[in-house]
XYZ file of N, CA and C in Angstrom:
600
model
N -23.874 38.948 31.257
C -24.767 37.812 31.038
C -24.013 36.481 31.140
N -22.764 36.458 30.653
C -22.012 35.217 30.647
C -21.727 34.701 32.055
N -21.722 35.616 33.040
C -21.466 35.201 34.423
C -22.738 34.806 35.160
N -23.877 34.944 34.493
C -25.135 34.542 35.134
C -25.096 33.044 35.405
N -25.477 32.649 36.598
C -25.351 31.247 36.990
C -26.141 30.322 36.078
N -27.288 30.786 35.584
C -28.099 29.948 34.699
C -27.361 29.666 33.392
N -26.633 30.668 32.882
C -25.859 30.478 31.655
C -24.727 29.487 31.888
N -24.067 29.619 33.028
C -22.960 28.704 33.333
C -23.476 27.273 33.482
N -24.611 27.124 34.152
C -25.197 25.792 34.281
C -25.596 25.226 32.922
N -26.075 26.082 32.029
C -26.423 25.632 30.678
C -25.179 25.141 29.941
N -24.077 25.878 30.090
C -22.827 25.448 29.470
C -22.334 24.130 30.065
N -22.509 23.969 31.363
C -22.126 22.706 31.984
C -22.971 21.554 31.444
N -24.254 21.826 31.200
C -25.146 20.799 30.666
C -24.724 20.360 29.264
N -24.018 21.236 28.567
C -23.500 20.898 27.238
C -22.113 20.280 27.335
N -21.258 20.870 28.168
C -19.858 20.450 28.218
C -19.638 19.117 28.926
N -20.412 18.830 29.942
C -20.213 17.559 30.652
C -20.501 16.363 29.741
N -21.672 16.297 29.078
C -21.888 15.183 28.142
C -20.886 15.202 26.981
N -20.515 16.413 26.516
C -19.548 16.504 25.430
C -18.200 15.942 25.820
N -17.786 16.209 27.058
C -16.516 15.676 27.547
C -16.560 14.156 27.629
N -17.641 13.628 28.171
C -17.795 12.170 28.274
C -17.778 11.533 26.887
N -18.527 12.150 25.953
C -18.555 11.626 24.581
C -17.168 11.677 23.953
N -16.409 12.724 24.268
C -15.059 12.846 23.725
C -14.169 11.693 24.153
N -14.252 11.292 25.416
C -13.447 10.167 25.878
C -13.922 8.859 25.227
N -15.234 8.745 25.029
C -15.752 7.564 24.328
C -15.228 7.544 22.889
N -15.196 8.726 22.252
C -14.703 8.844 20.878
C -13.268 8.331 20.764
N -12.465 8.585 21.802
C -11.070 8.144 21.818
C -10.918 6.707 22.310
N -12.020 6.012 22.525
C -11.966 4.671 23.114
C -11.063 3.714 22.364
N -11.185 3.677 21.026
C -10.373 2.744 20.242
C -8.893 3.085 20.324
N -8.574 4.380 20.259
C -7.167 4.756 20.334
C -6.595 4.505 21.722
N -7.411 4.734 22.757
C -6.957 4.443 24.117
C -6.694 2.950 24.286
N -7.589 2.118 23.739
C -7.407 0.669 23.835
C -6.161 0.233 23.065
N -5.940 0.817 21.888
C -4.756 0.488 21.093
C -3.484 0.917 21.819
N -3.521 2.106 22.407
C -2.355 2.606 23.132
C -2.047 1.723 24.343
N -3.088 1.328 25.065
C -2.895 0.470 26.239
C -2.281 -0.871 25.854
N -2.615 -1.351 24.659
C -2.122 -2.659 24.224
C -0.717 -2.603 23.645
N -0.290 -1.438 23.145
C 0.973 -1.368 22.412
C 2.003 -0.392 22.995
N 1.609 0.400 23.990
C 2.496 1.421 24.532
C 2.485 1.342 26.060
N 3.476 1.963 26.712
C 3.456 2.015 28.185
C 2.228 2.766 28.690
N 1.739 2.356 29.849
C 0.510 2.936 30.393
C 0.623 4.431 30.660
N 1.832 4.934 30.949
C 1.976 6.344 31.306
C 1.661 7.266 30.126
N 1.603 6.718 28.927
C 1.274 7.537 27.761
C -0.238 7.768 27.599
N -1.038 6.988 28.291
C -2.494 7.072 28.129
C -3.062 8.473 28.370
N -2.631 9.205 29.421
C -3.201 10.541 29.642
C -2.923 11.530 28.507
N -1.932 11.242 27.667
C -1.574 12.155 26.587
C -2.372 11.893 25.310
N -3.205 10.861 25.301
C -3.930 10.490 24.078
C -5.166 11.357 23.830
N -6.106 11.455 24.775
C -7.365 12.165 24.488
C -7.232 13.680 24.686
N -6.663 14.378 23.714
C -6.357 15.800 23.864
C -7.611 16.669 24.010
N -8.538 16.564 23.077
C -9.720 17.435 23.106
C -10.619 17.192 24.313
N -10.933 15.925 24.655
C -11.760 15.711 25.849
C -11.128 16.236 27.127
N -9.800 16.134 27.223
C -9.129 16.641 28.417
C -9.208 18.159 28.466
N -9.096 18.811 27.305
C -9.278 20.262 27.249
C -10.689 20.634 27.688
N -11.668 19.874 27.215
C -13.056 20.119 27.609
C -13.261 19.867 29.100
N -12.563 18.875 29.639
C -12.633 18.597 31.070
C -12.077 19.768 31.874
N -10.944 20.315 31.441
C -10.382 21.489 32.117
C -11.382 22.643 32.124
N -12.033 22.872 30.976
C -12.971 23.994 30.897
C -14.203 23.733 31.763
N -14.661 22.491 31.797
C -15.798 22.141 32.654
C -15.466 22.399 34.122
N -14.280 21.981 34.542
C -13.843 22.237 35.922
C -13.725 23.735 36.186
N -13.248 24.487 35.178
C -13.117 25.940 35.347
C -14.482 26.586 35.551
N -15.501 26.100 34.832
C -16.857 26.629 35.016
C -17.374 26.324 36.420
N -17.114 25.109 36.898
C -17.552 24.734 38.248
C -16.877 25.626 39.287
N -15.592 25.896 39.081
C -14.861 26.752 40.028
C -15.281 28.211 39.909
N -15.854 28.577 38.782
C -16.416 29.916 38.649
C -17.711 30.023 39.450
N -18.462 28.943 39.477
C -19.689 28.903 40.281
C -19.380 28.820 41.775
N -18.376 28.025 42.108
C -18.026 27.783 43.509
C -16.536 28.061 43.714
N -16.141 29.329 43.734
C -14.716 29.666 43.844
C -14.135 29.239 45.184
N -12.935 28.652 45.169
C -12.284 28.251 46.427
C -11.870 29.474 47.239
N -11.744 29.281 48.535
C -11.434 30.382 49.438
C -9.987 30.361 49.926
N -9.355 29.200 49.914
C -7.996 29.101 50.435
C -6.982 29.526 49.368
N -5.778 29.848 49.816
C -4.711 30.235 48.888
C -4.384 29.083 47.939
N -4.290 27.883 48.494
C -3.994 26.707 47.669
C -5.103 26.471 46.651
N -6.337 26.617 47.111
C -7.471 26.421 46.216
C -7.502 27.426 45.079
N -7.177 28.677 45.395
C -7.140 29.723 44.372
C -6.038 29.428 43.358
N -4.909 28.932 43.823
C -3.805 28.594 42.918
C -4.188 27.447 41.986
N -4.835 26.428 42.544
C -5.296 25.303 41.724
C -6.306 25.784 40.691
N -7.206 26.665 41.123
C -8.194 27.221 40.203
C -7.506 27.942 39.043
N -6.497 28.744 39.346
C -5.798 29.503 38.307
C -5.114 28.580 37.302
N -4.519 27.486 37.790
C -3.871 26.527 36.896
C -4.901 25.866 35.989
N -6.017 25.430 36.575
C -7.063 24.775 35.787
C -7.620 25.725 34.737
N -7.836 26.973 35.109
C -8.370 27.952 34.161
C -7.378 28.229 33.031
N -6.097 28.313 33.359
C -5.084 28.527 32.327
C -5.051 27.352 31.354
N -5.081 26.141 31.887
C -5.119 24.954 31.044
C -6.395 24.915 30.203
N -7.505 25.337 30.802
C -8.779 25.335 30.098
C -8.740 26.246 28.876
N -8.233 27.469 29.073
C -8.229 28.426 27.964
C -7.245 28.000 26.880
N -6.019 27.709 27.265
C -4.984 27.389 26.279
C -5.333 26.131 25.493
N -5.701 25.052 26.191
C -5.946 23.793 25.486
C -7.263 23.803 24.715
N -8.274 24.508 25.208
C -9.544 24.558 24.475
C -9.390 25.333 23.170
N -8.659 26.439 23.232
C -8.401 27.203 22.005
C -7.549 26.368 21.054
N -6.495 25.753 21.593
C -5.556 25.001 20.757
C -6.236 23.818 20.064
N -6.889 22.950 20.847
C -7.457 21.745 20.246
C -8.768 22.015 19.518
N -9.447 23.106 19.891
C -10.615 23.494 19.114
C -10.230 23.851 17.695
N -9.214 24.706 17.557
C -8.742 25.107 16.233
C -8.062 23.934 15.518
N -7.303 23.143 16.264
C -6.567 22.018 15.674
C -7.515 21.035 15.000
N -8.552 20.638 15.708
C -9.472 19.634 15.165
C -10.147 20.127 13.892
N -10.620 21.366 13.914
C -11.268 21.920 12.727
C -10.279 21.977 11.562
N -9.063 22.426 11.828
C -8.047 22.544 10.784
C -7.702 21.198 10.171
N -7.575 20.166 11.002
C -7.212 18.837 10.512
C -8.337 18.247 9.662
N -9.573 18.430 10.084
C -10.700 17.908 9.297
C -10.772 18.613 7.945
N -10.608 19.936 7.961
C -10.643 20.699 6.711
C -9.483 20.293 5.806
N -8.288 20.140 6.383
C -7.124 19.742 5.589
C -7.311 18.355 4.981
N -7.871 17.437 5.772
C -8.127 16.097 5.262
C -9.135 16.115 4.126
N -10.172 16.934 4.275
C -11.161 17.063 3.213
C -10.582 17.712 1.971
N -9.713 18.704 2.163
C -9.087 19.403 1.034
C -8.231 18.452 0.199
N -7.634 17.456 0.876
C -6.796 16.499 0.165
C -7.583 15.311 -0.377
N -8.890 15.399 -0.310
C -9.713 14.374 -0.948
C -10.437 13.436 -0.015
N -10.268 13.603 1.288
C -10.966 12.745 2.233
C -12.444 13.096 2.336
N -13.230 12.111 2.726
C -14.668 12.338 2.888
C -14.924 13.104 4.176
N -15.839 14.071 4.124
C -16.260 14.835 5.303
C -17.741 14.558 5.508
N -18.065 13.767 6.533
C -19.461 13.386 6.754
C -20.067 14.177 7.902
N -21.253 13.796 8.327
C -21.983 14.552 9.348
C -21.251 14.557 10.688
N -20.527 13.471 10.962
C -19.772 13.428 12.221
C -18.644 14.450 12.211
N -18.032 14.620 11.056
C -16.980 15.629 10.945
C -17.542 17.033 11.131
N -18.722 17.286 10.556
C -19.358 18.596 10.745
C -19.720 18.812 12.203
N -20.186 17.747 12.863
C -20.503 17.846 14.284
C -19.241 18.182 15.085
N -18.136 17.524 14.740
C -16.876 17.787 15.437
C -16.387 19.209 15.185
N -16.539 19.688 13.950
C -16.090 21.050 13.655
C -16.906 22.081 14.420
N -18.217 21.863 14.502
C -19.076 22.803 15.232
C -18.736 22.784 16.722
N -18.608 21.586 17.288
C -18.344 21.476 18.728
C -16.957 22.001 19.085
N -15.961 21.753 18.231
C -14.611 22.223 18.535
C -14.473 23.729 18.323
N -15.213 24.264 17.380
C -15.247 25.720 17.256
C -15.836 26.328 18.516
N -16.886 25.704 19.038
C -17.489 26.150 20.291
C -16.511 26.105 21.450
N -15.663 25.073 21.487
C -14.653 24.978 22.543
C -13.749 26.204 22.561
N -13.259 26.567 21.376
C -12.333 27.702 21.292
C -13.035 29.011 21.637
N -14.250 29.179 21.130
C -14.983 30.434 21.344
C -15.325 30.622 22.813
N -15.863 29.575 23.454
C -16.271 29.734 24.848
C -15.065 29.979 25.752
N -13.929 29.363 25.424
C -12.733 29.581 26.236
C -12.280 31.036 26.162
N -12.295 31.617 24.967
C -11.887 33.010 24.819
C -12.896 33.957 25.456
N -14.176 33.620 25.384
C -15.200 34.466 25.995
C -15.064 34.496 27.512
N -14.740 33.345 28.094
C -14.688 33.261 29.557
C -13.314 33.596 30.128
N -12.306 33.727 29.272
C -10.972 34.064 29.776
C -10.991 35.352 30.588
N -11.888 36.277 30.221
C -11.943 37.567 30.921
C -12.428 37.427 32.366
N -13.103 36.316 32.669
C -13.623 36.110 34.021
C -12.716 35.221 34.866
N -11.679 34.670 34.242
C -10.791 33.758 34.941
C -9.605 34.515 35.557
N -8.976 33.880 36.519
C -7.811 34.474 37.195
C -6.541 33.745 36.756
N -6.485 33.425 35.474
C -5.495 32.460 34.993
C -4.206 33.069 34.477
N -4.104 34.389 34.355
C -3.002 34.978 33.593
C -1.625 34.569 34.117
N -1.440 34.566 35.425
C -0.125 34.236 35.974
C 0.246 32.771 35.771
N -0.766 31.921 35.515
C -0.510 30.498 35.350
C -0.439 30.073 33.886
N -0.548 31.014 32.971
C -0.470 30.667 31.548
C 0.875 30.026 31.201
N 2.003 30.464 31.785
C 3.265 29.748 31.515
C 3.208 28.266 31.900
N 2.467 27.934 32.955
C 2.299 26.520 33.336
C 1.544 25.779 32.237
N 0.487 26.408 31.719
C -0.278 25.794 30.642
C 0.576 25.636 29.385
N 1.444 26.603 29.134
C 2.358 26.502 27.991
C 3.264 25.286 28.135
N 3.858 25.111 29.318
C 4.760 23.983 29.536
C 4.033 22.655 29.387
N 2.817 22.558 29.949
C 2.057 21.315 29.839
C 1.723 21.002 28.380
N 1.282 22.023 27.646
C 0.853 21.790 26.268
C 2.037 21.437 25.382
N 3.191 22.070 25.596
C 4.387 21.706 24.849
C 4.845 20.289 25.197
N 4.725 19.918 26.478
C 5.043 18.541 26.878
C 4.121 17.562 26.162
N 2.829 17.888 26.114
C 1.862 17.021 25.447
C 2.196 16.874 23.960
N 2.539 17.993 23.325
C 2.918 17.949 21.906
C 4.153 17.069 21.706
N 5.141 17.240 22.579
C 6.397 16.487 22.460
C 6.151 14.994 22.620
N 5.357 14.630 23.619
C 5.051 13.213 23.838
C 4.264 12.657 22.655
N 3.277 13.407 22.192
C 2.441 12.945 21.075
C 3.277 12.550 19.861
N 4.211 13.428 19.492
C 4.930 13.207 18.238
C 6.276 12.503 18.421
N 6.716 12.358 19.659
C 7.918 11.566 19.913
C 7.582 10.086 20.036
N 6.416 9.785 20.619
C 6.035 8.397 20.853
C 4.912 7.931 19.921
N 4.411 8.827 19.058
C 3.395 8.431 18.085
C 2.007 8.259 18.650
N 1.691 8.987 19.731
C 0.356 8.866 20.321
C -0.493 10.108 20.034
N -0.156 10.831 18.971
C -0.974 11.969 18.554
C -2.341 11.468 18.091
N -3.351 12.336 18.106
C -4.690 11.902 17.659
C -4.637 11.324 16.250
N -5.366 10.242 16.046
C -5.390 9.614 14.725
C -5.854 10.624 13.679
N -5.153 10.647 12.570
C -5.407 11.621 11.515
C -6.271 11.010 10.418
N -6.934 11.854 9.622
C -7.610 11.334 8.427
C -6.595 10.615 7.542
N -7.054 9.607 6.810
C -6.149 8.803 5.985
C -5.367 9.657 4.997
N -5.978 10.725 4.510
C -5.307 11.576 3.526
C -4.156 12.377 4.109
N -4.062 12.427 5.439
C -2.980 13.186 6.088
C -1.905 12.291 6.694
N -2.010 10.995 6.493
C -1.058 10.084 7.114
C 0.362 10.261 6.584
N 0.496 10.857 5.386
C 1.832 11.124 4.845
C 2.267 12.569 5.105
N 1.521 13.268 5.962
C 1.828 14.665 6.273
C 2.059 14.873 7.770
N 2.535 13.844 8.454
C 2.671 13.920 9.907
C 3.644 15.031 10.310
N 4.727 15.191 9.578
C 5.696 16.232 9.920
C 5.055 17.615 9.840
N 4.287 17.857 8.790
C 3.613 19.145 8.652
C 2.583 19.354 9.766
N 1.873 18.287 10.115
C 0.904 18.369 11.208
C 1.625 18.661 12.522
N 2.766 18.032 12.720
C 3.551 18.264 13.941
C 3.977 19.724 14.052
N 4.489 20.283 12.972
C 4.913 21.684 12.989
C 3.727 22.592 13.258
N 2.609 22.317 12.588
C 1.391 23.104 12.809
C 0.944 23.022 14.260
N 1.041 21.832 14.847
C 0.601 21.624 16.223
C 1.419 22.453 17.209
N 2.731 22.435 17.056
C 3.588 23.218 17.943
C 3.360 24.719 17.764
N 3.214 25.161 16.520
C 2.958 26.577 16.271
C 1.614 26.999 16.854
N 0.625 26.101 16.749
C -0.700 26.417 17.278
C -0.681 26.541 18.792
N 0.184 25.794 19.458
C 0.339 25.952 20.906
C 0.764 27.372 21.238
N 1.723 27.891 20.508
C 2.203 29.248 20.757
C 1.119 30.282 20.456
N 0.360 30.065 19.391
C -0.738 30.978 19.055
C -1.803 30.955 20.145
N -2.126 29.770 20.640
C -3.163 29.628 21.662
C -2.746 30.273 22.973
N -1.494 30.115 23.328
C -0.979 30.757 24.541
C -1.037 32.278 24.385
N -0.673 32.770 23.216
C -0.723 34.217 22.974
C -2.153 34.730 23.072
N -3.097 33.971 22.505
C -4.506 34.376 22.566
C -5.001 34.418 24.007
N -4.618 33.402 24.803
C -5.009 33.376 26.220
C -4.398 34.544 26.970
N -3.147 34.845 26.683
C -2.454 35.949 27.349
C -3.115 37.289 27.019
N -3.414 37.500 25.744
C -4.025 38.758 25.325
C -5.432 38.912 25.900
N -6.187 37.823 25.933
C -7.545 37.886 26.475
C -7.522 38.258 27.945
N -6.620 37.656 28.701
C -6.557 37.961 30.131
C -5.967 39.351 30.378
N -5.036 39.766 29.533
C -4.446 41.096 29.685
C -5.484 42.187 29.452
N -6.361 41.964 28.477
C -7.413 42.943 28.195
C -8.313 43.160 29.405
N -8.553 42.078 30.148
C -9.388 42.202 31.347
C -8.707 43.062 32.392
N -7.425 42.844 32.592
C -6.693 43.629 33.582
C -6.714 45.099 33.229
N -6.590 45.411 31.933
C -6.624 46.807 31.513
C -7.982 47.428 31.763
N -9.048 46.642 31.509
C -10.401 47.154 31.736
C -10.629 47.397 33.220
N -10.126 46.509 34.068
C -10.378 46.638 35.503
C -9.574 47.791 36.102
N -8.480 48.168 35.420
C -7.659 49.251 35.967
C -8.206 50.620 35.653
N -9.206 50.708 34.741
C -9.760 52.000 34.372
C -10.777 52.489 35.397
């Protein structure tokens, strides 16, 4: 059912506006970064929307798979990035909101909306990993995500945290790097399970 074109189009109808809204959500941080940091850091700021963008592109390539060798390779890279980053930032956002609330921060309707949408990001990525051809490119996604983590916490362009977590940046940094490894493992296991099923 998940490969039915109508279902994929329905997911695109949700993910495309969600991706656009995500970049709008990061508007203030992008403007602040542009004013105070080198321009090359800008692509590293909007983590979740970029993950959603990768997954949206992966869905489009599932509908219209490329035929050339180069196209197939690009598709595999995009799918690997889609699974790893969607799982990583989906879980990350929910964890940070919950942690901020646990330490006394207010959790309003926007936070609940973000938790629901980011949980959806992680779930849909794991569900569709079985249909992607991304397994060989997961190491590429690992390198990109570790680079993103390194830039975020070396130059201070990580996503703005709840006020209650501003004194816990080191702990958030450690959690972020560990979550990258967990997300890569989840992507690897999901794709490996598909290969085992297809070999039977």
